[in-house]
Coordinates of C-alpha atoms and ligand atoms in Angstrom, one line a residue:
M149 CA 132.1 106.1 74.0
K150 CA 130.9 103.1 76.0
V151 CA 129.6 103.7 79.6
P152 CA 132.3 102.3 81.9
P153 CA 131.2 100.1 84.8
F154 CA 129.3 102.2 87.2
Q155 CA 127.3 101.7 90.4
A156 CA 123.7 102.6 91.0
L157 CA 122.3 103.8 94.3
I158 CA 118.5 103.4 94.8
L159 CA 116.7 105.6 97.3
A160 CA 114.2 103.4 99.1
A161 CA 114.1 104.4 102.7
G162 CA 110.8 106.2 102.8
Q163 CA 107.6 104.4 104.0
G164 CA 105.4 106.0 101.4
T165 CA 102.6 107.1 103.7
R166 CA 100.4 108.3 101.0
M167 CA 100.0 104.7 99.7
K168 CA 98.0 104.1 103.0
S169 CA 99.4 100.6 103.2
E170 CA 101.0 98.1 105.6
T171 CA 103.5 97.4 102.8
I172 CA 106.4 99.8 102.1
K173 CA 105.9 101.7 98.9
V174 CA 108.8 100.2 96.9
L175 CA 107.5 96.7 97.5
H176 CA 104.1 97.3 95.9
D177 CA 103.5 95.2 92.8
L178 CA 103.6 96.5 89.3
L179 CA 102.8 93.8 86.8
G180 CA 104.4 91.0 88.7
E181 CA 107.4 92.7 90.2
P182 CA 107.7 95.3 93.0
L183 CA 108.5 98.9 92.1
L184 CA 112.0 98.4 93.4
G185 CA 112.4 95.3 91.1
H186 CA 111.7 97.5 88.1
V187 CA 114.3 100.1 89.1
I188 CA 116.9 97.4 89.7
G189 CA 115.9 95.9 86.3
G190 CA 116.5 99.3 84.7
A191 CA 119.9 99.7 86.4
L192 CA 121.0 96.2 85.3
K193 CA 119.9 96.8 81.7
S194 CA 121.8 100.0 81.6
G195 CA 124.9 98.2 82.8
A196 CA 125.3 98.8 86.5
G197 CA 128.0 96.7 88.1
R198 CA 126.9 97.2 91.7
I199 CA 123.5 98.2 93.0
V200 CA 123.2 99.7 96.5
T201 CA 119.7 100.0 97.8
I202 CA 119.3 102.5 100.6
V203 CA 116.9 101.1 103.1
G204 CA 115.2 102.5 106.2
H205 CA 111.5 101.7 106.9
Q206 CA 110.8 98.0 106.8
R207 CA 114.4 97.2 106.2
E208 CA 113.8 93.5 106.7
A209 CA 111.1 93.2 104.1
V210 CA 113.2 95.1 101.5
E211 CA 116.3 92.9 102.3
A212 CA 114.2 89.8 102.1
Y213 CA 113.1 90.8 98.6
L214 CA 116.7 91.6 97.6
S215 CA 118.0 88.3 98.8
G216 CA 115.6 86.5 96.6
H217 CA 116.6 88.5 93.5
D218 CA 118.8 86.7 91.0
A219 CA 120.5 89.8 89.7
S220 CA 123.6 89.5 87.5
A221 CA 125.2 92.4 89.5
R222 CA 126.2 92.7 93.1
L223 CA 123.2 93.8 95.3
E224 CA 124.2 95.7 98.4
V225 CA 122.3 97.5 101.1
A226 CA 123.0 100.7 103.1
E227 CA 120.9 101.8 106.0
Q228 CA 119.6 105.3 106.5
V229 CA 118.7 105.5 110.1
E230 CA 116.8 108.8 110.1
R231 CA 115.1 110.3 107.1
R232 CA 116.9 113.7 106.9
G233 CA 116.6 114.3 103.2
T234 CA 117.9 112.9 99.9
A235 CA 121.6 114.0 100.5
D236 CA 121.5 112.2 103.8
A237 CA 120.1 109.1 102.1
V238 CA 123.0 109.0 99.7
W239 CA 125.4 109.8 102.5
A240 CA 124.3 106.5 104.1
A241 CA 126.0 104.8 101.2
R242 CA 129.3 106.6 101.6
P243 CA 131.5 103.5 102.0
F244 CA 130.5 102.7 98.5
L245 CA 131.5 106.1 97.3
E246 CA 134.8 106.0 99.2
D247 CA 136.0 102.6 97.9
R248 CA 136.3 104.3 94.5
E249 CA 135.6 101.0 92.7
F250 CA 133.4 102.8 90.2
E251 CA 134.2 106.1 88.5
Y252 CA 130.5 107.0 88.2
T253 CA 127.5 106.6 90.4
A254 CA 123.9 106.7 89.2
I255 CA 121.3 107.8 91.7
L256 CA 117.8 106.5 91.2
S257 CA 114.5 106.5 93.2
G258 CA 112.9 103.2 94.2
D259 CA 109.5 104.8 93.4
V260 CA 110.2 105.8 89.8
P261 CA 109.7 102.4 88.1
T262 CA 109.0 103.1 84.4
M263 CA 112.2 104.6 83.2
P264 CA 113.4 102.3 80.4
G265 CA 117.0 100.9 80.7
E266 CA 117.8 102.1 77.2
T267 CA 116.9 105.7 78.1
L268 CA 119.0 105.5 81.3
E269 CA 122.0 104.1 79.3
R270 CA 121.7 106.9 76.7
F271 CA 121.6 109.5 79.5
F272 CA 124.6 108.0 81.3
R273 CA 126.6 108.0 78.0
E274 CA 125.7 111.6 77.2
T275 CA 126.7 112.7 80.6
M276 CA 130.1 111.0 80.3
E277 CA 130.6 112.4 76.8
S278 CA 129.8 115.9 78.0
G279 CA 132.6 115.7 80.5
A280 CA 130.2 116.8 83.2
A281 CA 130.6 116.0 86.9
V282 CA 126.9 115.8 87.4
G283 CA 124.2 114.7 84.9
L284 CA 120.5 114.9 85.7
V285 CA 117.3 114.1 83.9
T286 CA 114.8 116.9 83.6
A287 CA 111.4 117.3 82.0
V288 CA 109.4 120.2 80.8
L289 CA 105.9 119.9 82.2
E290 CA 102.7 121.8 81.5
D291 CA 102.0 121.4 85.2
P292 CA 105.3 121.4 87.1
S293 CA 103.5 121.2 90.4
R294 CA 105.8 120.6 93.4
Y295 CA 108.9 119.3 91.6
G296 CA 112.2 121.0 92.1
R297 CA 112.8 123.7 89.4
I298 CA 115.8 123.8 87.1
L299 CA 117.6 127.1 87.0
R300 CA 119.5 127.5 83.7
G301 CA 122.0 130.2 82.8
E302 CA 124.2 130.8 79.7
A303 CA 126.4 127.8 80.5
G304 CA 123.5 125.4 81.1
V305 CA 122.0 124.1 84.3
E306 CA 123.2 126.2 87.3
A307 CA 121.1 125.0 90.2
I308 CA 118.0 123.2 91.4
V309 CA 115.6 125.0 93.7
E310 CA 113.0 123.0 95.6
Y311 CA 109.4 124.1 95.2
K312 CA 109.1 125.0 98.9
D313 CA 112.1 127.3 98.7
A314 CA 111.3 128.8 95.3
S315 CA 110.3 132.4 94.6
E316 CA 107.1 133.2 92.7
E317 CA 109.2 133.7 89.5
E318 CA 111.1 130.5 90.0
R319 CA 107.8 128.6 90.4
E320 CA 106.9 129.8 86.9
I321 CA 109.8 127.7 85.5
S322 CA 108.4 124.6 83.7
E323 CA 111.6 122.6 83.5
I324 CA 111.7 120.3 86.6
N325 CA 114.2 117.9 88.2
G326 CA 113.3 114.2 87.5
G327 CA 115.3 112.9 90.4
V328 CA 117.6 110.7 88.3
Y329 CA 121.4 111.5 88.4
F330 CA 124.7 110.3 87.1
V331 CA 127.6 111.7 89.0
R332 CA 131.4 111.3 89.1
T333 CA 131.9 109.4 92.3
E334 CA 134.8 111.4 93.6
F335 CA 132.9 114.7 93.1
L336 CA 129.7 113.1 94.7
A337 CA 131.7 112.1 97.9
S338 CA 133.2 115.6 98.3
A339 CA 130.0 117.5 97.5
L340 CA 128.1 115.3 100.0
S341 CA 130.6 116.0 102.8
T342 CA 130.1 119.7 102.1
I343 CA 126.3 119.4 102.3
M344 CA 126.3 117.2 105.4
G345 CA 128.8 119.4 107.1
R346 CA 126.7 122.5 107.1
P347 CA 123.2 123.2 108.5
A348 CA 120.2 122.1 106.4
D349 CA 119.2 125.6 106.0
N350 CA 116.1 125.5 103.8
A351 CA 112.3 125.4 104.0
Q352 CA 112.2 121.7 104.9
N353 CA 115.2 121.5 107.1
E354 CA 116.4 118.6 105.0
Y355 CA 119.8 117.8 103.4
Y356 CA 119.2 118.3 99.7
L357 CA 121.0 116.1 97.2
T358 CA 119.9 118.7 94.6
D359 CA 122.5 121.1 96.1
I360 CA 125.2 119.1 94.4
V361 CA 124.3 121.0 91.2
A362 CA 125.1 124.5 92.6
L363 CA 128.3 123.1 94.3
A364 CA 129.5 121.7 91.0
R365 CA 129.1 125.0 89.3
E366 CA 130.8 126.8 92.1
Q367 CA 133.8 124.6 91.6
G368 CA 133.8 125.2 87.8
E369 CA 132.5 121.7 87.0
K370 CA 130.1 121.1 84.2
V371 CA 126.5 120.0 84.8
F372 CA 124.6 118.2 82.1
G373 CA 120.8 118.3 81.9
H374 CA 119.1 115.7 79.8
V375 CA 115.5 116.6 78.9
V376 CA 113.7 113.3 79.0
E377 CA 112.1 112.1 75.7
D378 CA 108.8 111.1 77.4
E379 CA 107.8 112.8 80.7
R380 CA 106.1 109.6 81.8
F381 CA 109.5 108.0 82.3
I382 CA 110.1 110.1 85.4
Q383 CA 106.7 109.6 86.9
G384 CA 107.0 108.8 90.6
V385 CA 104.6 106.6 92.5
N386 CA 103.3 108.3 95.6
T387 CA 99.6 107.2 95.7
R388 CA 97.5 104.2 94.6
A389 CA 96.3 106.4 91.7
D390 CA 100.0 106.9 90.7
L391 CA 100.5 103.1 90.9
A392 CA 97.6 102.6 88.5
G393 CA 99.1 105.2 86.2
A394 CA 102.4 103.3 86.3
V395 CA 100.6 100.0 85.4
A396 CA 99.1 101.9 82.4
I397 CA 102.4 103.2 81.2
L398 CA 104.1 99.8 81.4
R399 CA 101.1 98.0 80.0
E400 CA 101.0 100.3 77.0
R401 CA 104.7 99.9 76.4
I402 CA 104.7 96.1 76.7
N403 CA 101.5 95.6 74.6
R404 CA 102.8 97.9 71.9
G405 CA 106.0 95.9 71.7
W406 CA 104.0 92.6 71.2
M407 CA 101.7 94.2 68.6
D408 CA 104.8 95.2 66.7
A409 CA 105.9 91.6 66.9
G410 CA 102.6 90.3 65.4
V411 CA 100.2 89.7 68.3
T412 CA 96.6 90.8 68.1
F413 CA 95.1 92.5 71.1
L414 CA 91.3 93.1 70.8
A415 CA 91.6 95.7 73.6
P416 CA 95.2 96.5 74.5
D417 CA 94.1 98.8 77.3
Q418 CA 92.3 95.9 78.9
T419 CA 94.9 93.2 78.5
F420 CA 97.8 92.7 80.9
V421 CA 101.0 90.9 80.0
E422 CA 103.8 90.9 82.6
P423 CA 107.3 91.7 81.2
T424 CA 108.5 88.1 81.8
V425 CA 105.9 86.6 79.4
E426 CA 106.8 85.4 75.9
L427 CA 104.3 85.6 73.1
A428 CA 104.6 84.1 69.6
Q429 CA 103.4 85.6 66.3
D430 CA 99.7 85.4 65.6
V431 CA 98.6 85.0 69.2
T432 CA 95.2 86.6 69.8
L433 CA 94.3 88.0 73.2
F434 CA 90.8 89.0 74.1
P435 CA 89.9 91.8 76.5
G436 CA 90.4 91.0 80.2
V437 CA 93.2 88.5 79.8
Y438 CA 96.1 88.6 82.4
L439 CA 99.3 86.7 81.5
G440 CA 101.9 86.5 84.2
G441 CA 105.2 85.0 85.3
K442 CA 107.1 82.7 83.0
T443 CA 104.2 82.1 80.7
T444 CA 104.8 81.3 77.0
V445 CA 102.1 81.3 74.4
G446 CA 102.7 79.6 71.0
P447 CA 101.9 80.7 67.5
G448 CA 98.2 81.1 66.6
A449 CA 97.0 80.5 70.1
V450 CA 93.9 82.3 71.3
V451 CA 93.2 83.3 74.8
E452 CA 89.6 84.5 75.5
S453 CA 88.3 87.0 78.0
G454 CA 88.7 86.6 81.7
S455 CA 91.5 84.0 81.6
M456 CA 94.4 84.3 84.0
I457 CA 97.5 82.4 83.1
R458 CA 100.6 82.2 85.2
D459 CA 103.9 80.3 84.7
S460 CA 102.4 78.1 82.1
E461 CA 103.2 76.9 78.6
V462 CA 100.3 77.3 76.1
G463 CA 101.2 75.6 72.8
A464 CA 100.6 76.6 69.2
E465 CA 97.0 76.8 68.0
V466 CA 95.7 76.2 71.5
T467 CA 92.4 77.9 72.4
V468 CA 91.9 78.9 76.0
K469 CA 88.3 79.8 76.1
A470 CA 86.8 82.4 78.4
H471 CA 87.3 82.4 82.2
C472 CA 90.1 79.8 82.7
Y473 CA 92.7 79.8 85.4
L474 CA 96.1 78.2 84.6
T475 CA 99.1 78.0 86.9
E476 CA 102.2 76.0 86.2
A477 CA 100.3 74.1 83.6
R478 CA 101.2 73.0 80.0
V479 CA 98.9 72.6 77.1
E480 CA 100.2 71.2 73.8
R481 CA 99.4 72.1 70.2
G482 CA 95.8 72.4 69.0
S483 CA 94.1 71.6 72.3
S484 CA 91.1 73.4 73.7
V485 CA 90.6 74.4 77.3
G486 CA 87.5 75.8 79.0
P487 CA 85.4 77.8 79.3
F488 CA 85.7 77.8 83.1
A489 CA 88.5 75.3 83.4
H490 CA 91.1 75.2 86.1
L491 CA 94.6 73.8 85.3
R492 CA 96.6 73.6 88.4
P493 CA 100.4 72.9 88.8
G494 CA 101.4 69.8 86.9
A495 CA 98.4 69.8 84.6
D496 CA 100.0 68.5 81.4
V497 CA 97.6 68.4 78.5
G498 CA 98.9 66.7 75.3
P499 CA 98.2 67.7 71.7
G500 CA 94.6 67.7 70.4
C501 CA 93.0 67.3 73.7
K502 CA 89.8 68.8 75.1
V503 CA 89.4 70.1 78.6
G504 CA 85.9 71.3 78.8
N505 CA 83.8 73.5 81.1
F506 CA 84.1 73.1 84.9
V507 CA 87.0 70.7 84.6
E508 CA 89.9 70.9 87.1
V509 CA 93.2 69.2 86.4
K510 CA 96.2 68.8 88.7
K511 CA 99.4 66.7 88.4
T512 CA 97.9 64.8 85.5
R513 CA 99.2 64.0 82.0
M514 CA 96.5 63.8 79.4
E515 CA 97.9 62.0 76.3
A516 CA 97.1 63.1 72.7
G517 CA 93.5 63.3 71.8
S518 CA 92.0 62.5 75.2
K519 CA 89.0 64.4 76.4
A520 CA 87.4 65.5 79.6
S521 CA 84.6 67.6 78.4
H522 CA 82.4 68.5 81.4
L523 CA 82.4 68.8 85.2
T524 CA 85.4 66.6 86.0
Y525 CA 88.3 66.5 88.5
L526 CA 91.5 64.8 87.4
G527 CA 94.2 64.8 90.1
D528 CA 97.4 62.6 90.2
A529 CA 96.2 60.8 87.1
H530 CA 97.4 59.6 83.7
V531 CA 94.9 59.6 80.9
G532 CA 95.9 57.5 77.9
E533 CA 95.8 58.5 74.3
G534 CA 92.2 59.0 72.9
A535 CA 90.5 58.2 76.3
N536 CA 87.2 59.8 76.9
V537 CA 86.4 60.9 80.5
G538 CA 82.7 61.3 80.9
A539 CA 80.8 64.2 82.5
G540 CA 81.1 64.4 86.2
T541 CA 84.0 61.9 86.6
I542 CA 86.0 62.4 89.8
T543 CA 89.4 60.9 90.7
C544 CA 89.2 60.3 94.4
N545 CA 93.0 60.8 94.9
Y546 CA 93.0 61.8 98.5
D547 CA 91.9 59.5 101.4
G548 CA 92.4 62.2 104.0
A549 CA 96.0 61.1 104.6
K550 CA 97.8 60.4 101.4
K551 CA 97.4 61.0 97.6
S552 CA 97.1 58.1 95.2
R553 CA 97.3 57.7 91.5
T554 CA 94.7 56.9 88.9
E555 CA 95.6 55.3 85.5
I556 CA 93.2 55.5 82.6
G557 CA 94.3 53.4 79.7
P558 CA 94.5 54.5 76.1
G559 CA 91.1 54.5 74.4
A560 CA 89.2 53.9 77.6
F561 CA 85.7 55.2 78.1
I562 CA 84.7 56.4 81.5
G563 CA 80.9 56.7 81.9
S564 CA 79.3 59.8 83.4
N565 CA 79.3 60.5 87.1
T566 CA 82.0 57.9 87.9
A567 CA 84.1 58.0 91.0
L568 CA 87.6 56.4 90.5
V569 CA 88.9 55.6 94.0
A570 CA 92.7 55.7 93.7
P571 CA 94.9 53.9 93.6
V572 CA 93.1 52.3 90.7
K573 CA 93.7 51.4 87.0
V574 CA 91.2 51.3 84.1
G575 CA 92.8 49.2 81.3
K576 CA 93.4 49.9 77.7
G577 CA 90.1 50.1 75.7
A578 CA 88.1 49.3 78.9
Y579 CA 84.7 50.8 79.8
V580 CA 83.2 52.0 83.0
G581 CA 79.5 52.2 83.4
A582 CA 77.9 55.5 84.3
G583 CA 77.4 56.2 87.9
S584 CA 80.1 53.6 89.1
V585 CA 82.3 53.8 92.1
I586 CA 85.4 52.0 90.9
T587 CA 87.6 50.7 93.7
E588 CA 89.2 47.8 91.8
D589 CA 91.2 47.8 88.6
V590 CA 89.3 47.2 85.4
P591 CA 91.2 44.9 83.0
D592 CA 91.9 45.8 79.4
K593 CA 88.8 45.9 77.2
A594 CA 86.5 44.9 80.1
L595 CA 83.4 46.8 81.3
G596 CA 83.6 47.7 84.9
I597 CA 80.3 48.6 86.5
A598 CA 79.7 49.2 90.2
R599 CA 76.4 50.7 91.2
G600 CA 73.1 49.6 92.8
R601 CA 70.8 47.9 90.3
Q602 CA 67.6 49.9 89.5
R603 CA 64.4 48.6 91.0
N604 CA 61.0 49.8 89.8
I605 CA 58.2 49.5 92.3
P606 CA 54.9 49.4 90.3
G607 CA 52.0 51.6 91.4
Y608 CA 54.1 53.4 94.1
G609 CA 52.5 56.8 93.0
D610 CA 49.0 55.6 94.0
K611 CA 50.0 55.0 97.6
Ligands
UD1_300 C1 113.1 115.2 95.1 C2 114.0 116.3 94.6 C3 113.2 117.2 93.6 C4 112.7 116.4 92.5 C5 111.9 115.2 93.0 C6 111.7 114.3 91.8 C7 115.4 116.7 96.5 C8 115.8 117.6 97.6 N1 114.4 117.1 95.8 O1 112.0 115.8 95.8 O2 114.1 118.2 93.2 O3 111.9 117.2 91.6 O4 112.6 114.4 94.0 O5 110.8 113.2 92.1 O6 116.1 115.7 96.3 N2 114.3 109.4 100.5 C9 115.1 108.7 101.4 N3 115.5 109.2 102.5 C10 115.2 110.5 102.8 C11 114.5 111.3 101.9 C12 114.0 110.7 100.7 O7 115.3 107.5 101.1 O8 115.7 111.0 103.9 C13 113.8 108.8 99.2 C14 112.3 108.7 99.2 O9 111.8 107.5 99.8 C15 112.1 108.8 97.7 C16 113.2 109.6 97.2 O10 114.2 109.5 98.2 O11 112.1 107.5 97.1 C17 112.9 111.0 96.8 O12 112.5 111.7 98.0 P1 111.2 112.6 98.1 O13 111.0 113.1 99.5 O14 110.0 112.0 97.4 O15 111.8 113.8 97.2 P2 110.9 115.0 96.7 O16 110.6 115.9 97.8 O17 109.8 114.5 95.9
CA301 CA1 110.5 115.4 100.4

């Protein structure tokens, strides 16, 4: 049986005070995407046709994030004005329950970010196949701590009792409620109106969504409990320590996937690859590497320790030596970058090039085989094939008001400690003497030299 189109509600109204942050909890970053983004991603992967985020605290910030999200499903928002419990939160989305567009409604938490989409989809399908009105994900924990406890009888799950309401014996139960549900929409709407229509008569004076389970059983409906395959999938984020735990869970899953695909990690627990990155076979990643955004790394490339690469294209057989920083840059086949190089947006390094230590490159194309080996700034420049840019060369691309371009011809040789004052052009096969300040074009094959002539004063030391 295929899961029919369903909608997902994501609870995200709480501030998350235990994070001790100015930022609402669900917008905290987890490997390049906020927690909420991961939950939306899981809902999309499992096939949600509409996703309704229930907002409260920092509504504007959450909505701003949602409006920048290029999801393939409709993203909607419902506002919970007062935090009166999880049933009240879902109740805030009742227009989306009453329009009956979707036969089933999934309920997820914005702070449970590591549930894989495939696991969700399997759980949704099993709930449907079981014919249950309510499906919920449970886990059996060694330390069930303060989670809601699952009460099972002969016919399966009968109720959920919150920790604060539970008796001593009930607290002994190790099966807990993971807070992920898949519910027949019609039943959900009617159960919620029952819960909201009576006093919130419990230890927390909150309207409990978990009461839908007992209500289903009272009405002779089936409840399906899916014991999660890996208890880390339902791990919620409440504190910064939990957030670090979620990073570890996701990092381990991502890195394992790449190792299975033929990538070497010298220390997978010290290497971070955001889910949006693509790695080819035989890539080698040293400890302390962070790859983010839409980065791609080609076959046989090596990235050494301490390098951070974002939204960049690293070609086949490229070596990025230790401690480089690349953003929106491109490096073609067989080139070598670093150590300590900075490739900024628009750095476009051709094949077989060398960008050495303490070299910064911005909006510059370096053609095949060109080199800038030491202590150089290349900005708004074009470096011809095979050109050699000597140590300490600086393109003076900015006069305080506007940026200008520098053209270095193929095979040109720029002597050390040269300032190229843009706009300026060094011709094909031309030379520039070391220590020059070049303000005028150097013709093809010419030697341009622009510096004070050396004067030796004899006997000066005796004075
Ligand atoms: C809830 C469950 C509990 C389960 C646990 C799993 C209830 C009554 N209990 O408990 O059985 O074991 O989750 O993690 O549902 N929220 C709102 N508005 C509110 C209240 C909560 O949006 O008025 C959001 C929170 O921001 C959070 C989520 O709902 O994202 C869960 O709420 P929380 O208070 O953390 O539930 P628990 O007490 O942990
Ligand atoms: Ca609570």
